[in-house]
Coordinates of C-alpha atoms and ligand atoms in Angstrom, one line a residue:
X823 CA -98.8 132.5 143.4
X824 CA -99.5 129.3 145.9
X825 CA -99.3 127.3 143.2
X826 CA -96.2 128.4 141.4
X827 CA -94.2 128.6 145.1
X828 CA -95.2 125.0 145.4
X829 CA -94.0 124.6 142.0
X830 CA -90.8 125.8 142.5
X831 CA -90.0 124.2 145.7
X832 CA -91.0 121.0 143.8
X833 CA -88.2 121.8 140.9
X834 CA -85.2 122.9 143.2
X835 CA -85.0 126.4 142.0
X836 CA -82.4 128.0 140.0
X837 CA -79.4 127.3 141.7
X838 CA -79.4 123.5 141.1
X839 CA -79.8 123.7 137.8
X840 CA -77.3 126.7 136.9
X841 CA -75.1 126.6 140.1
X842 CA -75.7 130.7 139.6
X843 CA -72.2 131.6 140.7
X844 CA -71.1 135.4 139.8
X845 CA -73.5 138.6 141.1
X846 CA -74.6 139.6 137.5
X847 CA -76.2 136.1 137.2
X848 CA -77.5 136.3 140.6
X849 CA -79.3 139.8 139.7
X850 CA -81.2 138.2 136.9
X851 CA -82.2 135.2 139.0
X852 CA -83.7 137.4 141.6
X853 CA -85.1 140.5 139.5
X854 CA -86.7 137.6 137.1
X855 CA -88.6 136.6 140.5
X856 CA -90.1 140.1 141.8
X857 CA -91.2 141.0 138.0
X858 CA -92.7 137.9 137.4
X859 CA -93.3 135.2 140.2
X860 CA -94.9 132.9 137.5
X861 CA -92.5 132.7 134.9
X862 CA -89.5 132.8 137.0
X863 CA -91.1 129.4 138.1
X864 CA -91.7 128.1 134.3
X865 CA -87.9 129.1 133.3
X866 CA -86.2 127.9 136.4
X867 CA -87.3 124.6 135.7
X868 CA -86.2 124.3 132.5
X869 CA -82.8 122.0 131.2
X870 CA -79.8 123.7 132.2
X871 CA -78.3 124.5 128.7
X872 CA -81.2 126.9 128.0
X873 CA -82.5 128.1 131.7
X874 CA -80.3 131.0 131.4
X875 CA -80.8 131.9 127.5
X876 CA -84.5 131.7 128.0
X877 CA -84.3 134.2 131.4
X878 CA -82.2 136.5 129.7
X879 CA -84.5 136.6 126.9
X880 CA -87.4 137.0 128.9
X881 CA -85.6 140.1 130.3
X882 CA -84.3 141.9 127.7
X883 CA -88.1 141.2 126.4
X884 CA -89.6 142.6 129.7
X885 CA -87.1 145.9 129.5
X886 CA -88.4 146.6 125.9
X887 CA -92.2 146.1 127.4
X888 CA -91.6 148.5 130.2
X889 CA -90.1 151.5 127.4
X890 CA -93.5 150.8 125.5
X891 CA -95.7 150.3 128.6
X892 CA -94.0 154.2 129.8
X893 CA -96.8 157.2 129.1
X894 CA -95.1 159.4 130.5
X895 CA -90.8 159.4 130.7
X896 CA -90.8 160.3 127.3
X897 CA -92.8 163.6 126.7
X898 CA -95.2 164.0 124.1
X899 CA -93.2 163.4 121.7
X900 CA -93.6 159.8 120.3
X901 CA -90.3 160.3 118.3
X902 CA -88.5 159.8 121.4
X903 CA -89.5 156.2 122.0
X904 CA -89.7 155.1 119.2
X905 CA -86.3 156.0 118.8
X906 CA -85.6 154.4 121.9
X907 CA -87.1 151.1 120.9
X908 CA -85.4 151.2 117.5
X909 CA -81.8 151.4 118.7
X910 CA -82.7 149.0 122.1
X911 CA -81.6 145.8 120.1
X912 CA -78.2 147.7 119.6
X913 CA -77.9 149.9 122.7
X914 CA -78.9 147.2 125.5
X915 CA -77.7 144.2 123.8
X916 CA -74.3 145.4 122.5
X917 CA -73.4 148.2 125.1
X918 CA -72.3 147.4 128.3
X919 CA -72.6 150.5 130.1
X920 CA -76.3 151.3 128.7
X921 CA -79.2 152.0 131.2
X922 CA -82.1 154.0 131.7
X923 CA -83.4 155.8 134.5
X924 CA -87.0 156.8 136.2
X925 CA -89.0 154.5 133.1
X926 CA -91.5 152.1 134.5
X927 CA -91.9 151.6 138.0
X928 CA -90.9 149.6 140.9
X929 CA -88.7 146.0 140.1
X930 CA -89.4 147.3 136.3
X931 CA -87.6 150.5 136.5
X932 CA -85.1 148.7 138.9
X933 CA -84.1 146.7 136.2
X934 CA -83.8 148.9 133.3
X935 CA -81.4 151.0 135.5
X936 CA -79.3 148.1 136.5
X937 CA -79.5 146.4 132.9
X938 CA -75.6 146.6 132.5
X939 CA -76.1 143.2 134.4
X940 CA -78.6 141.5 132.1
X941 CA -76.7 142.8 129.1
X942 CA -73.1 141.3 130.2
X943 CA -74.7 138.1 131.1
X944 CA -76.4 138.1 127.8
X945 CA -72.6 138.6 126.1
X946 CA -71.4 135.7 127.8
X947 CA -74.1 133.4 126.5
X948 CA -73.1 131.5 123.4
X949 CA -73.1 132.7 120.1
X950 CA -75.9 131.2 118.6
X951 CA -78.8 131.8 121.2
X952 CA -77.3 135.7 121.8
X953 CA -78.0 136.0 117.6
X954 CA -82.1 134.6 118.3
X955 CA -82.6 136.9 121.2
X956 CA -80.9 140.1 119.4
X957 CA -83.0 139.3 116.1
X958 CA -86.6 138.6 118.0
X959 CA -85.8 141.6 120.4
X960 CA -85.0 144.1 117.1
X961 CA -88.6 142.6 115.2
X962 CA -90.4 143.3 118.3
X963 CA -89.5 146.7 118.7
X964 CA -90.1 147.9 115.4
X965 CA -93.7 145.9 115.4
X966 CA -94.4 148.1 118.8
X967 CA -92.9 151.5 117.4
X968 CA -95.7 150.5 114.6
X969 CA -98.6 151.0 117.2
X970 CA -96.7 154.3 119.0
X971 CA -98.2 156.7 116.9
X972 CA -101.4 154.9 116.9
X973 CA -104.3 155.6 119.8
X974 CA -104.5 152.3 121.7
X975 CA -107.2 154.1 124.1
X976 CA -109.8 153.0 121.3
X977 CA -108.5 149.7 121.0
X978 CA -107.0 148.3 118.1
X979 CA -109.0 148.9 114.6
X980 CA -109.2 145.8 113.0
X981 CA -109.3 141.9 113.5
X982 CA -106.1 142.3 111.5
X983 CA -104.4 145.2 113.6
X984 CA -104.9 143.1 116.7
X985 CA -103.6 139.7 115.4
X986 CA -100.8 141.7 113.9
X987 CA -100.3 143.7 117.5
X988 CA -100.1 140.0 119.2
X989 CA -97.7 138.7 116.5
X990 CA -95.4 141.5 117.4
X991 CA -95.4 141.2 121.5
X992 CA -96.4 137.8 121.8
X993 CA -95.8 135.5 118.5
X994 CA -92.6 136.2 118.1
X995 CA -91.9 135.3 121.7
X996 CA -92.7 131.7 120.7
X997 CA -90.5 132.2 117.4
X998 CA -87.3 132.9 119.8
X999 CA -88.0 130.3 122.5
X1000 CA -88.5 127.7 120.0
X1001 CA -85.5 128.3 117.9
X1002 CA -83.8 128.8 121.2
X1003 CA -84.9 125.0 122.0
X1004 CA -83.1 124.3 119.3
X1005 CA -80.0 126.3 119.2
X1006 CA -79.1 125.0 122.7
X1007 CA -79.3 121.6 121.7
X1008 CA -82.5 119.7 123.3
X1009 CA -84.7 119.7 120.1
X1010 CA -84.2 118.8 116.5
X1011 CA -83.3 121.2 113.1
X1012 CA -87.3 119.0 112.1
X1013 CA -88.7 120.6 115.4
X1014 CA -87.8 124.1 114.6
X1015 CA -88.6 123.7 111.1
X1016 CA -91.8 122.5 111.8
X1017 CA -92.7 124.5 114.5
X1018 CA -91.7 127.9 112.0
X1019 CA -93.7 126.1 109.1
X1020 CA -97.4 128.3 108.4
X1021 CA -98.5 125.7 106.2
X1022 CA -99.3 123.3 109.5
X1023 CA -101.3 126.6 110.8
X1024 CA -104.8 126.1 111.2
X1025 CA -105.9 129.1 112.6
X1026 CA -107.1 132.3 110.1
X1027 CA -104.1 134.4 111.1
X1028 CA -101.3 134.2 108.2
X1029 CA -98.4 135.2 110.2
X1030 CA -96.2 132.3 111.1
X1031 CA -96.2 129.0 112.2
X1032 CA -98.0 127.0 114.9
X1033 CA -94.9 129.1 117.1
X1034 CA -96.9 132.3 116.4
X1035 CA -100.4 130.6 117.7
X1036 CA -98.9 129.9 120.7
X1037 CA -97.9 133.0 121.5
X1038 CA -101.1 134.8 120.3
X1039 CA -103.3 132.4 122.6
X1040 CA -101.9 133.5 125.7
X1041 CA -101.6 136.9 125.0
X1042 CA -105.3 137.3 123.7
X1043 CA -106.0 135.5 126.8
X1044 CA -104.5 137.9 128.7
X1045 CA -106.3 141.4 126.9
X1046 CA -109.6 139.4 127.3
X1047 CA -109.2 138.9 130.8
X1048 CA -107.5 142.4 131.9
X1049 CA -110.3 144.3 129.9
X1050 CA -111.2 146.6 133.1
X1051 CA -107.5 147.1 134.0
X1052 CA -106.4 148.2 130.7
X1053 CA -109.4 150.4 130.2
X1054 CA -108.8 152.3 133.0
X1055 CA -105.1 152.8 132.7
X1056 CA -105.8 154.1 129.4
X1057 CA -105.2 151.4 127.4
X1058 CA -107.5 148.9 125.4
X1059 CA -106.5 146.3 122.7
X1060 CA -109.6 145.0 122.2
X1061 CA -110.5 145.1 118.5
X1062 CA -113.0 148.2 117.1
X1063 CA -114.0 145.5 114.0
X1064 CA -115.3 143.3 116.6
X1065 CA -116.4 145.8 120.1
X1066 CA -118.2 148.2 117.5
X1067 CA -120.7 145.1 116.3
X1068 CA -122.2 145.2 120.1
X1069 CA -121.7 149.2 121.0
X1070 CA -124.9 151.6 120.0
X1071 CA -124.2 154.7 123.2
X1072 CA -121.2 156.1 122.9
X1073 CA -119.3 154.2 120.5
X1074 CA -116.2 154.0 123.5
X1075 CA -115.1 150.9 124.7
X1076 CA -116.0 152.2 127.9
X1077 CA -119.0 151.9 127.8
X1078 CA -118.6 148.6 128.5
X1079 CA -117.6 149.0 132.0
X1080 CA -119.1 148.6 134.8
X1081 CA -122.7 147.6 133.0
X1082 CA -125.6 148.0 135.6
X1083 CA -126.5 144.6 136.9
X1084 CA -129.5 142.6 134.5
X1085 CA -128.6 145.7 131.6
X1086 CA -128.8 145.5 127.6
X1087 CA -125.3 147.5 128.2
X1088 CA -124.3 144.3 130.3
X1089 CA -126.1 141.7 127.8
X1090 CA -124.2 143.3 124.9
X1091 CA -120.7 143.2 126.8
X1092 CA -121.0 139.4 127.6
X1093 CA -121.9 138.8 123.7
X1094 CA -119.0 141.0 122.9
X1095 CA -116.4 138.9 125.5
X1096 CA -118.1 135.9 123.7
X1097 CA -117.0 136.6 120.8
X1098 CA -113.3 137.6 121.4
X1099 CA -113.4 134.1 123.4
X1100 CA -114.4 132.5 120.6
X1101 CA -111.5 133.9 118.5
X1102 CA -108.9 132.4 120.8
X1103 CA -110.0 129.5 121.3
X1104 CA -109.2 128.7 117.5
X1105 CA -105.6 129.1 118.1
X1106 CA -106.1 125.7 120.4
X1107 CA -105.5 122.9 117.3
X1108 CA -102.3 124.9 116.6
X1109 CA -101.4 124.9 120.2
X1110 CA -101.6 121.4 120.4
X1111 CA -100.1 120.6 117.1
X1112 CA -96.9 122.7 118.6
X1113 CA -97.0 120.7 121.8
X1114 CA -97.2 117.2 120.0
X1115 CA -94.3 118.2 118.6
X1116 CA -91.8 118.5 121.4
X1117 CA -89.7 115.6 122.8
X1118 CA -87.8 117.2 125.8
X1119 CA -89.8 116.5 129.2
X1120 CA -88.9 120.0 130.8
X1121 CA -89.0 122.1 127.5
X1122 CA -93.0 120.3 127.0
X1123 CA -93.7 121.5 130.8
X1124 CA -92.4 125.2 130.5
X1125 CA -94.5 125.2 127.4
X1126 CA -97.8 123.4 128.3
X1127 CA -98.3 125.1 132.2
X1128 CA -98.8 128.4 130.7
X1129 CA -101.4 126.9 128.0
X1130 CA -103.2 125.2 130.3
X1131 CA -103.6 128.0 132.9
X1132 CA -104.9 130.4 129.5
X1133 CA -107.6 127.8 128.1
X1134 CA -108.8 127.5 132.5
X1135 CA -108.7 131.3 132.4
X1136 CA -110.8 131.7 129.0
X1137 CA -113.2 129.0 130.7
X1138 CA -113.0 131.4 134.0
X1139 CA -114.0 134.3 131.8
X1140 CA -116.8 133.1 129.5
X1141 CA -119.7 134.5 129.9
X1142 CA -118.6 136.1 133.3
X1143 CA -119.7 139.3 133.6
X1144 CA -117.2 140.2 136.3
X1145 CA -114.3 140.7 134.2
X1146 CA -116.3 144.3 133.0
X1147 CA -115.9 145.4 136.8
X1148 CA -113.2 143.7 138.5
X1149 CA -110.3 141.4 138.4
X1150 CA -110.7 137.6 137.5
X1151 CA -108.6 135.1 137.9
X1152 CA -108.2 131.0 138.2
X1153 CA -108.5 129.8 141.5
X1154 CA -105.6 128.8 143.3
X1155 CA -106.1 124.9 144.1
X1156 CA -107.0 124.7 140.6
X1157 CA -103.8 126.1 139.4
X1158 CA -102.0 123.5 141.8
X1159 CA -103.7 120.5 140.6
X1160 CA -103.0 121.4 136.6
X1161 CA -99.1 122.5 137.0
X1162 CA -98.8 118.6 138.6
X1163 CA -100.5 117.1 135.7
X1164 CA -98.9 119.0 132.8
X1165 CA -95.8 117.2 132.1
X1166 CA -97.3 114.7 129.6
X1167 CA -99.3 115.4 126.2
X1168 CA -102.2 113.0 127.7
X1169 CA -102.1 115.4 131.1
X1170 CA -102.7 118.5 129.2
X1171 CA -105.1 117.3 126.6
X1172 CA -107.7 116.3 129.7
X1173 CA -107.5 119.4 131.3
X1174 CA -108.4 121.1 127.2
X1175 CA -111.0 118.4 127.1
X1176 CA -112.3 119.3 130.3
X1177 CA -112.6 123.1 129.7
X1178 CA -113.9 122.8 126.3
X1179 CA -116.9 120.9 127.2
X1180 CA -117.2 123.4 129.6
X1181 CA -117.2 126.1 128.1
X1182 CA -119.9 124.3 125.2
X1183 CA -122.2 123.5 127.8
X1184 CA -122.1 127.6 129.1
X1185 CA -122.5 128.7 125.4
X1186 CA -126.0 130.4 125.3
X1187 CA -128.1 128.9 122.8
X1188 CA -129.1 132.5 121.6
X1189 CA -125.3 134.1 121.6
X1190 CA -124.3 135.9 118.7
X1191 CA -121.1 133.1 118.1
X1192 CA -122.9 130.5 119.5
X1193 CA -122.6 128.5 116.3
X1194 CA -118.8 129.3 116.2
X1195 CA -117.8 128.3 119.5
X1196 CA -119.6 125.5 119.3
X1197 CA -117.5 124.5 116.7
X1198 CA -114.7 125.6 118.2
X1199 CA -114.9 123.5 121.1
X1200 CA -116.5 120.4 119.1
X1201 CA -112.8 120.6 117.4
X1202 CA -111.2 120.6 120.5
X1203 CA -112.7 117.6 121.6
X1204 CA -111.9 115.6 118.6
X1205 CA -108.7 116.4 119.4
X1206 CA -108.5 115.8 123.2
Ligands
RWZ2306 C1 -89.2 134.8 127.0 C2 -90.7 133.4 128.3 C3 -92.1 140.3 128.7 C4 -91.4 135.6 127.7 C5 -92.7 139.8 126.4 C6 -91.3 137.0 127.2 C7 -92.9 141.2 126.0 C8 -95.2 141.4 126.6 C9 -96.4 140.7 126.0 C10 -92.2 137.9 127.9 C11 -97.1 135.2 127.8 C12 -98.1 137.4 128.5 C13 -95.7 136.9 128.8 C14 -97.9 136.8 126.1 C15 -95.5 136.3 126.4 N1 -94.2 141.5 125.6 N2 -97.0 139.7 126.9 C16 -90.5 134.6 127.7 C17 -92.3 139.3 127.6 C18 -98.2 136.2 127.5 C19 -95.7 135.8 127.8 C20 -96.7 137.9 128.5 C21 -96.5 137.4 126.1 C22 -96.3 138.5 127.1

């Protein structure tokens, strides 16, 4: 949080950039900052023909996440939600007067019950970026009323289910913002149609273009790292195709947690984590095939900080066996030092550089992917 305050104080804030003038505007600004101190930072930096478009999206995205996220405002009936998520792209996006009270908590719940204000500032936006952010929003919420019915306390089933779970919350994220880039003016019609283009995907997912890989890297970042947290809120995303390779007790994904100190239980966890690891780190070439391709200096920032702070978080978590009994997280100073050296393509492929010969030189010889990561990594240092 140091590091994005520093961050922001360094890019001016909002209100230099958008001269936020009416109090719908100004709601956004400020609930953008108490749900999400780190990406308020990102998006207030950003050129000032797509700051707002982006923040908008990023709310009507969060408001969508916070009806899934909800175990409890809508019964036991999963009919309910998913109706709910069906009809958001309509209700929220073309209804004026549309809220929802008592769902999530806290800033969350604050904004869905004042969303009136995020929906008319999302009406006034032009044409063009309000079409991306209605289309995204309605795939989204029809990829998450896919996993509704389904029993996330497990996890997901298969390596597919999970790639296709992250395509839905995460890939498509990277499908809006880019064509957002491009709708607002500040990259090319070549840019979005390369970004879009699978055929420049390396990575084994087939669903989408190197837009997609972006989005699945952080997000698998993210349900690697907040393994514990998940699990004990009743949710887990991590895969049963992969966890079940490393589980003999109970076949839970609890089991996991936890492990006593020196354990098989704990030996078998830090091979599992390994291997999920592993998997992400494939998405990198992708990631940095996308990032070649952008020319605007702000747009290539917003972009690359949040990159760099997943690949120093899957260094942070490999091998660690903290993340199966607490919270783990990138150190502060660190944080500081890459956000002031991501604003150029040679900034950012150091700090990959850096963590992948890191994260090589921590591989145990005897880990069930050693051989993979190893590869993994050796490809990211060709490229670096
Ligand atoms: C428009 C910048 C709340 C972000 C998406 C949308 C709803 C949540 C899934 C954010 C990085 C963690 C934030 C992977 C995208 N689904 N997790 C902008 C939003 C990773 C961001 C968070 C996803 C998301």
């Amino acid at each position: 949080e140091v590091a994005y305050a520093l961050y922001y104080k360094l890019s001016g804030g909002l209100v230099s950039k958008l001269a936020v003038t009416d109090e719908d505007t100004r709601f956004c600004d400020d609930i953008l900052g108490s749900v999400s101190r780190s990406f308020a930072a990102v998006i207030r930096q950003l050129p000032e023909k797509c700051c707002l478009d982006v923040m908008i999206f990023y709310l009507v995205l969060r408001a969508l996440d916070t009806i899934e996220d909800d175990m409890t405002a809508f019964g036991k009936d999963n009919a309910v939600k998913v109706k709910h998520l069906k009809e958001f792209h309509k209700t929220a996006l073309e209804d004026a007067q549309w809220r929802m009270d008592g769902v999530g908590e806290g800033d969350e719940q604050k904004l869905l019950q004042q969303f009136c204000r995020c929906t008319r500032v999302f009406q006034g936006l032009e044409p063009k970026p309000r079409a991306v952010i209605a289309d995204v929003t309605r795939r989204m919420a029809d990829g998450m009323a896919e996993f509704v019915g389904k029993d996330l306390g497990e996890g997901t089933q298969t390596i597919d289910e999970y790639n296709r779970y992250c395509y839905y919350v995460a890939g498509l994220v990277g499908e809006g913002l880019t064509r957002l880039f491009h709708a607002c003016g500040y990259e090319s019609a070549q840019f979005e149609q390369r970004a879009l283009d699978p055929a420049l995907v390396t990575a084994q997912h087939k669903q989408g273009g190197l837009d997609k890989s972006m989005g699945l890297f952080l997000q698998k970042t993210n349900i690697i790292r907040d393994y514990l947290e998940d699990y004990v809120d009743g949710r887990a995303f991590w895969p049963k195709e992969v966890w079940s390779l490393y589980a003999t007790d109970t076949k839970s994904l609890g089991e996991f947690a936890y492990p006593k100190p020196g354990s098989q239980v704990e030996a078998r966890a830090l091979a599992l984590l390994n291997h999920l690891v592993c998997d992400a780190l494939e998405l990198v070439p992708d990631c940095l095939s996308y990032m070649t391709l952008i020319t605007h200096p702000d747009i290539f920032r917003f972009c690359a900080i949040p990159q760099v702070m997943a690949i120093a978080t899957l260094d942070k978590v490999y091998n660690n066996k903290d993340v199966f009994s607490g919270v783990v997280k990138v150190r502060k100073g660190l944080a500081v030092k890459m956000i002031m050296t991501c604003g150029t393509m040679g900034g950012i492929k150091a700090w990959f550089h850096e963590f992948a010969v890191e994260i090589k030189r921590r591989t145990p010889p005897s880990d069930p992917s050693a051989v993979r990561t190893y590869a993994a990594c050796d490809r990211i240092l060709t490229l670096t």
